[in-house]
């Protein structure tokens, strides 16, 4: 990274964070250095070595009278032990589950809290796609799931904390309002906090992807776990490819959701026909949801390019408009691509046996049907 005034601004205010020890050492440090208030909002929090490490840090902070608000998704963290929750609450930590799977009157699969945010003292925040579990940290025998986050320092963290507080306390009016989301760190460094919550008419991440893909001139690199884009993003990619923009997609070679991966494979022939380059990551499970366009626009967060994220979940991404940050992250993605298996029409024809084609077809339409059902239930419940 070049040493100039803007690179210093980026390094002081914005940091690229990788899954593994990089993320969890930062998270632990944020908790131990907190002075008065911490918010953690995450889809999955597991009761394993990594989870216990963070629990111990939170209990230590609570013993210093730091106010802690922990909200977990009711489905993603369904297995979170009630004994651990009671222990946290006895330590003075506020714990809540978002949209519990079971309530007094219904079984509910719909709208989920899928964002992954940590913010402390309105001055430091982590936003990305990384949950709290061993699989995101890695073990002596298994590499961590491939994912990213962004650490934001300074005034950017204040509205993020306000957002988290509104969600935890169920202050619907405050949550529905627009938080300050645009920060000019320098003339050519702009950071935006993007939200997607379709029920609250927030489609900022979806719209930012479509706009940025549409404006692309040279190159688009997207890392997409659970990649099943809707019609608008598919059309935007097709149009960009027609305009001779180089498009590279980093996709899952192995996945924790095999049917979703098969559904993505169903799209390979169409994507290749658009001259889009496909790369499969096989070294670990791919969980990242990021993009870099024209070595300037970057987005990192919890938003998957599929209808569940577009219409059924609360998502948060960071958008960074900075050539310095984008070029740094593009180099990181280039190293990932160098370790991937490239999918070509020739390699695809070998893989695409009649049975594989049929399995991919079934998986695609089954997944689409499940998405429709899951994303429909929140609207019925919300409007009733």
Coordinates of C-alpha atoms in Angstrom, one line a residue:
X1 CA 0.0 0.0 0.0
X2 CA 1.5 3.4 -0.9
X3 CA 2.5 5.6 2.0
X4 CA 0.6 8.9 1.6
X5 CA -2.0 10.9 3.5
X6 CA -4.9 8.9 2.2
X7 CA -3.3 5.5 3.0
X8 CA -2.8 6.7 6.6
X9 CA -6.5 7.7 6.8
X10 CA -7.5 4.2 5.6
X11 CA -5.2 2.4 8.0
X12 CA -6.3 4.6 11.0
X13 CA -10.1 4.4 10.2
X14 CA -10.7 1.2 8.1
X15 CA -9.1 -2.2 8.4
X16 CA -9.7 -5.3 6.3
X17 CA -10.3 -8.3 8.7
X18 CA -10.0 -11.9 7.8
X19 CA -11.7 -14.9 9.4
X20 CA -9.6 -16.8 11.8
X21 CA -7.5 -15.5 14.6
X22 CA -7.3 -12.0 12.9
X23 CA -11.1 -11.5 13.5
X24 CA -11.3 -13.1 17.0
X25 CA -8.2 -11.4 18.4
X26 CA -9.7 -8.0 17.3
X27 CA -13.1 -8.9 18.8
X28 CA -11.5 -10.0 22.1
X29 CA -9.5 -6.8 22.2
X30 CA -12.5 -4.6 21.6
X31 CA -14.4 -6.3 24.4
X32 CA -11.4 -6.1 26.9
X33 CA -10.8 -2.4 26.0
X34 CA -14.4 -1.4 26.3
X35 CA -15.3 1.2 28.8
X36 CA -19.1 1.6 29.0
X37 CA -21.2 -0.2 26.3
X38 CA -20.9 -3.1 23.9
X39 CA -23.5 -4.3 21.3
X40 CA -23.1 -7.7 19.6
X41 CA -25.7 -8.8 17.0
X42 CA -24.9 -12.0 15.3
X43 CA -26.8 -14.9 13.5
X44 CA -24.8 -17.8 15.0
X45 CA -23.1 -18.0 18.4
X46 CA -21.9 -21.5 19.2
X47 CA -21.1 -23.1 22.6
X48 CA -17.6 -24.2 21.6
X49 CA -14.0 -23.1 22.4
X50 CA -14.3 -19.9 20.3
X51 CA -17.8 -19.1 21.8
X52 CA -16.5 -19.7 25.3
X53 CA -13.5 -17.4 24.7
X54 CA -15.8 -14.6 23.8
X55 CA -18.2 -15.4 26.6
X56 CA -15.3 -15.1 29.1
X57 CA -14.3 -11.7 27.7
X58 CA -17.9 -10.5 27.9
X59 CA -18.2 -11.6 31.5
X60 CA -15.0 -9.8 32.4
X61 CA -16.3 -6.6 30.8
X62 CA -19.6 -7.0 32.7
X63 CA -17.6 -7.2 35.9
X64 CA -16.2 -3.7 35.1
X65 CA -19.8 -2.4 34.8
X66 CA -19.7 -2.3 31.0
X67 CA -23.3 -2.4 29.7
X68 CA -23.5 -5.4 27.3
X69 CA -26.3 -6.1 24.8
X70 CA -26.2 -9.4 23.0
X71 CA -28.8 -10.3 20.4
X72 CA -28.7 -13.7 18.6
X73 CA -31.0 -14.9 15.9
X74 CA -33.7 -17.3 17.1
X75 CA -33.0 -19.8 14.3
X76 CA -29.2 -19.4 13.8
X77 CA -28.5 -19.7 17.5
X78 CA -31.3 -22.2 18.3
X79 CA -28.8 -24.5 20.0
X80 CA -27.4 -21.8 22.2
X81 CA -27.8 -23.4 25.7
X82 CA -30.3 -21.8 28.1
X83 CA -27.8 -22.5 30.9
X84 CA -25.2 -20.3 29.2
X85 CA -27.9 -17.6 28.6
X86 CA -28.9 -17.7 32.3
X87 CA -25.2 -17.5 33.3
X88 CA -24.7 -14.4 31.1
X89 CA -27.8 -12.7 32.5
X90 CA -26.7 -13.4 36.1
X91 CA -23.4 -11.7 35.1
X92 CA -25.4 -8.6 34.2
X93 CA -25.4 -9.1 30.4
X94 CA -28.6 -8.4 28.5
X95 CA -29.4 -11.3 26.1
X96 CA -32.2 -11.5 23.6
X97 CA -33.2 -13.8 20.7
X98 CA -34.5 -12.2 17.6
X99 CA -37.7 -13.8 16.2
X100 CA -37.5 -17.0 18.3
X101 CA -38.3 -20.1 16.2
X102 CA -40.9 -21.1 18.7
X103 CA -43.2 -18.6 20.4
X104 CA -46.4 -18.9 22.4
X105 CA -48.5 -18.7 19.3
X106 CA -46.6 -19.9 16.3
X107 CA -43.7 -21.7 14.6
X108 CA -41.8 -19.0 12.7
X109 CA -39.2 -19.4 10.0
X110 CA -39.4 -15.9 8.4
X111 CA -37.5 -12.7 8.9
X112 CA -34.1 -13.4 10.4
X113 CA -31.3 -11.2 12.0
X114 CA -28.5 -12.2 9.6
X115 CA -26.2 -9.2 10.2
X116 CA -22.9 -9.6 12.1
X117 CA -22.1 -6.4 14.0
X118 CA -19.9 -5.7 17.1
X119 CA -19.7 -2.1 18.3
X120 CA -18.2 -0.7 21.5
X121 CA -18.3 2.8 23.1
X122 CA -19.5 4.4 19.9
X123 CA -15.9 4.4 18.7
X124 CA -15.0 1.0 17.2
X125 CA -17.1 -1.5 15.2
X126 CA -16.7 -4.8 13.3
X127 CA -19.1 -5.5 10.5
X128 CA -18.9 -8.5 8.2
X129 CA -20.1 -12.0 7.6
X130 CA -18.3 -13.8 10.5
X131 CA -20.2 -15.6 13.2
X132 CA -18.9 -16.6 16.6
X133 CA -17.9 -20.3 16.3
X134 CA -14.9 -22.5 15.9
X135 CA -15.5 -23.0 12.2
X136 CA -14.9 -19.3 11.6
X137 CA -11.8 -19.4 13.8
X138 CA -10.3 -22.6 12.6
X139 CA -8.9 -25.6 14.5
X140 CA -5.5 -27.4 14.5
X141 CA -7.0 -29.7 11.9
X142 CA -9.4 -27.5 9.9
X143 CA -8.9 -24.2 8.2
X144 CA -11.4 -21.4 9.1
X145 CA -14.3 -20.8 6.8
X146 CA -13.3 -18.1 4.3
X147 CA -14.9 -14.8 5.2
X148 CA -14.2 -11.2 5.8
X149 CA -15.2 -8.2 8.0
X150 CA -14.2 -4.5 8.3
X151 CA -13.1 -2.7 11.4
X152 CA -14.2 0.9 11.6
X153 CA -12.7 3.3 14.0
X154 CA -13.9 6.8 15.0
X155 CA -17.2 8.6 14.5
X156 CA -18.4 6.0 12.0
X157 CA -19.1 3.7 14.9
X158 CA -21.6 6.0 16.6
X159 CA -24.6 5.6 14.3
X160 CA -23.9 1.9 14.1
X161 CA -24.3 1.7 17.9
X162 CA -27.5 3.7 17.7
X163 CA -28.8 1.2 15.1
X164 CA -27.9 -1.8 17.3
X165 CA -29.6 -0.2 20.3
X166 CA -32.8 0.4 18.4
X167 CA -32.9 -3.2 17.2
X168 CA -32.2 -4.6 20.7
X169 CA -34.7 -2.4 22.5
X170 CA -37.3 -2.8 19.7
X171 CA -37.5 0.9 19.0
X172 CA -39.2 0.6 15.7
X173 CA -39.5 4.3 15.0
X174 CA -35.8 4.9 15.6
X175 CA -34.9 1.8 13.5
X176 CA -37.1 2.8 10.6
X177 CA -35.4 6.2 10.5
X178 CA -32.4 6.8 8.4
X179 CA -29.2 6.8 10.5
X180 CA -26.2 8.9 9.4
X181 CA -24.6 6.5 7.0
X182 CA -22.2 8.4 4.8
X183 CA -18.8 9.5 6.0
X184 CA -16.2 11.4 3.9
X185 CA -12.9 10.6 5.4
X186 CA -11.0 12.4 2.6
X187 CA -11.9 13.8 -0.7
X188 CA -11.6 10.3 -2.4
X189 CA -12.4 8.1 0.6
X190 CA -16.1 7.7 1.3
X191 CA -17.6 5.1 3.6
X192 CA -21.3 4.1 3.7
X193 CA -23.2 1.8 6.1
X194 CA -25.7 -0.1 4.0
X195 CA -28.8 -1.9 5.3
X196 CA -31.2 -4.4 3.8
X197 CA -34.5 -5.1 5.5
X198 CA -37.2 -5.3 2.9
X199 CA -40.1 -5.2 5.4
X200 CA -38.8 -1.8 6.6
X201 CA -38.3 -0.7 2.9
X202 CA -34.6 -0.7 3.2
X203 CA -33.0 -2.1 0.0
X204 CA -29.7 -0.2 0.2
X205 CA -27.4 -3.2 -0.3
X206 CA -29.3 -4.7 -3.2
X207 CA -29.5 -1.3 -4.9
X208 CA -25.8 -0.5 -4.3
X209 CA -24.8 -3.8 -6.0
X210 CA -27.1 -3.2 -9.0
X211 CA -25.9 0.4 -9.4
X212 CA -22.2 -0.4 -9.0
X213 CA -22.4 -3.3 -11.4
X214 CA -24.2 -1.1 -13.9
X215 CA -21.6 1.6 -13.7
X216 CA -18.6 -0.8 -14.0
X217 CA -16.2 -0.1 -16.7
X218 CA -13.3 -2.6 -16.4
X219 CA -13.6 -5.3 -13.8
X220 CA -15.9 -6.9 -11.2
X221 CA -14.8 -9.4 -8.6
X222 CA -17.5 -11.0 -6.5
X223 CA -17.1 -13.5 -3.7
X224 CA -20.5 -15.1 -3.3
X225 CA -21.4 -17.9 -0.8
X226 CA -24.9 -19.3 -1.4
X227 CA -24.9 -17.4 -4.8
X228 CA -28.4 -17.4 -6.3
X229 CA -28.9 -13.9 -7.6
X230 CA -32.3 -12.6 -8.4
X231 CA -33.4 -11.3 -11.9
X232 CA -32.2 -7.7 -11.4
X233 CA -28.6 -8.6 -10.4
X234 CA -28.4 -11.3 -13.0
X235 CA -29.5 -8.8 -15.7
X236 CA -27.0 -6.3 -14.4
X237 CA -24.1 -8.8 -14.6
X238 CA -25.2 -9.9 -18.1
X239 CA -25.3 -6.3 -19.3
X240 CA -21.9 -5.5 -17.8
X241 CA -20.4 -8.6 -19.5
X242 CA -21.9 -7.4 -22.8
X243 CA -20.1 -4.2 -22.3
X244 CA -16.8 -6.1 -22.1
X245 CA -16.4 -5.7 -18.3
X246 CA -14.3 -8.6 -16.9
X247 CA -16.4 -10.4 -14.3
X248 CA -14.9 -13.0 -11.9
X249 CA -17.1 -14.9 -9.5
X250 CA -15.5 -16.7 -6.5
X251 CA -17.9 -19.5 -5.5
X252 CA -18.2 -22.5 -3.2
X253 CA -16.4 -25.7 -4.2
X254 CA -17.5 -27.2 -0.9
X255 CA -20.4 -26.0 1.2
X256 CA -22.3 -26.5 4.4
X257 CA -25.4 -26.3 2.3
X258 CA -24.9 -28.9 -0.5
X259 CA -28.3 -28.3 -2.1
X260 CA -27.7 -24.6 -2.3
X261 CA -24.3 -25.3 -3.9
X262 CA -26.0 -27.6 -6.4
X263 CA -28.5 -24.9 -7.2
X264 CA -25.6 -22.5 -7.9
X265 CA -24.1 -25.1 -10.2
X266 CA -27.3 -25.1 -12.2
X267 CA -26.5 -21.5 -13.2
X268 CA -22.9 -22.2 -14.4
X269 CA -23.8 -22.8 -18.1
X270 CA -25.7 -19.6 -18.3
X271 CA -23.0 -17.6 -16.5
X272 CA -20.3 -19.0 -18.7
X273 CA -22.4 -18.1 -21.8
X274 CA -22.1 -14.5 -20.7
X275 CA -18.3 -14.8 -20.6
X276 CA -18.3 -14.6 -16.8
X277 CA -15.3 -16.3 -15.2
X278 CA -16.1 -18.8 -12.5
X279 CA -13.7 -20.0 -9.7
X280 CA -14.4 -22.5 -7.0
X281 CA -12.8 -22.3 -3.6
X282 CA -12.1 -25.8 -2.3
X283 CA -9.6 -25.2 0.6
X284 CA -12.4 -24.6 3.1
X285 CA -16.0 -23.7 3.2
X286 CA -16.6 -20.3 1.5
X287 CA -18.8 -18.0 3.5
X288 CA -17.7 -14.5 2.3
X289 CA -20.1 -12.0 0.7
X290 CA -17.9 -9.3 -0.8
X291 CA -17.2 -7.4 -4.1
X292 CA -14.7 -5.1 -5.6
X293 CA -15.5 -3.1 -8.7
X294 CA -13.0 -1.1 -10.9
X295 CA -10.4 -1.0 -8.1
X296 CA -12.5 1.7 -6.4
X297 CA -15.8 0.3 -5.0
X298 CA -15.8 -2.3 -2.3
X299 CA -18.5 -3.9 -0.2
X300 CA -18.1 -6.4 2.7
X301 CA -20.8 -7.6 5.0
X302 CA -23.5 -10.2 5.7
X303 CA -25.5 -9.8 2.5
X304 CA -25.7 -12.9 0.2
X305 CA -26.6 -12.5 -3.4
X306 CA -29.9 -14.4 -3.1
X307 CA -33.5 -13.7 -2.3
X308 CA -33.2 -14.7 1.3
X309 CA -30.9 -11.8 1.9
X310 CA -32.9 -9.5 -0.4
X311 CA -36.3 -10.2 1.0
X312 CA -36.1 -12.2 4.2
X313 CA -33.3 -11.0 6.4
X314 CA -31.9 -8.0 8.2
X315 CA -28.4 -7.4 6.7
X316 CA -25.7 -4.8 7.0
X317 CA -22.7 -4.2 4.7
X318 CA -20.0 -1.6 4.6
X319 CA -19.4 0.2 1.3
X320 CA -16.0 1.7 0.9
X321 CA -15.2 4.1 -2.0
X322 CA -11.4 4.2 -1.9
X323 CA -8.9 3.2 -4.6
X324 CA -6.3 2.4 -1.9
X325 CA -8.6 0.0 0.1
X326 CA -10.0 -1.5 -3.1
X327 CA -6.6 -2.2 -4.6
X328 CA -5.4 -3.8 -1.3
X329 CA -8.5 -6.0 -1.1
X330 CA -8.3 -6.8 -4.9
X331 CA -4.8 -8.2 -4.3
X332 CA -6.2 -10.4 -1.5
X333 CA -8.9 -11.7 -3.8
X334 CA -6.4 -12.3 -6.6
X335 CA -4.5 -14.6 -4.2
X336 CA -7.7 -16.4 -3.4
X337 CA -8.5 -16.9 -7.1
X338 CA -5.0 -18.2 -7.7
X339 CA -5.8 -21.1 -5.3
X340 CA -9.2 -21.8 -6.8
X341 CA -10.3 -24.3 -9.5
X342 CA -11.4 -22.4 -12.6
X343 CA -14.6 -23.7 -14.2
X344 CA -14.6 -23.6 -18.0
X345 CA -17.1 -25.0 -20.5
X346 CA -14.7 -27.9 -21.0
X347 CA -14.4 -28.8 -17.2
X348 CA -18.1 -28.2 -16.8
X349 CA -19.0 -30.7 -19.6
X350 CA -17.0 -33.3 -17.8
X351 CA -18.8 -32.6 -14.5
X352 CA -22.3 -32.3 -16.0
X353 CA -23.4 -35.9 -16.3
X354 CA -27.1 -36.5 -16.9
X355 CA -27.5 -37.3 -13.2
X356 CA -25.6 -34.1 -12.1
X357 CA -27.7 -32.0 -14.4
X358 CA -30.9 -33.5 -13.0
X359 CA -29.7 -33.0 -9.4
X360 CA -28.7 -29.4 -10.1
X361 CA -32.1 -28.7 -11.7
X362 CA -34.0 -30.3 -8.7
X363 CA -31.8 -28.4 -6.3
X364 CA -32.3 -25.1 -8.0
X365 CA -36.1 -25.1 -8.2
X366 CA -36.4 -26.7 -4.7
X367 CA -34.2 -23.9 -3.3
X368 CA -36.2 -21.2 -5.1
X369 CA -39.4 -22.7 -3.8
X370 CA -38.1 -22.8 -0.2
X371 CA -37.0 -19.1 -0.6
X372 CA -40.5 -18.1 -1.7
X373 CA -42.1 -19.8 1.3
X374 CA -39.5 -18.5 3.9
X375 CA -39.6 -14.9 2.5
X376 CA -43.4 -14.9 2.3
X377 CA -44.1 -15.8 6.0
X378 CA -42.7 -12.5 7.4
X379 CA -45.0 -10.4 5.3
X380 CA -48.1 -12.3 6.3
X381 CA -47.2 -12.2 10.0
X382 CA -46.0 -8.5 9.7
X383 CA -49.1 -7.2 8.0
X384 CA -51.5 -9.2 10.1

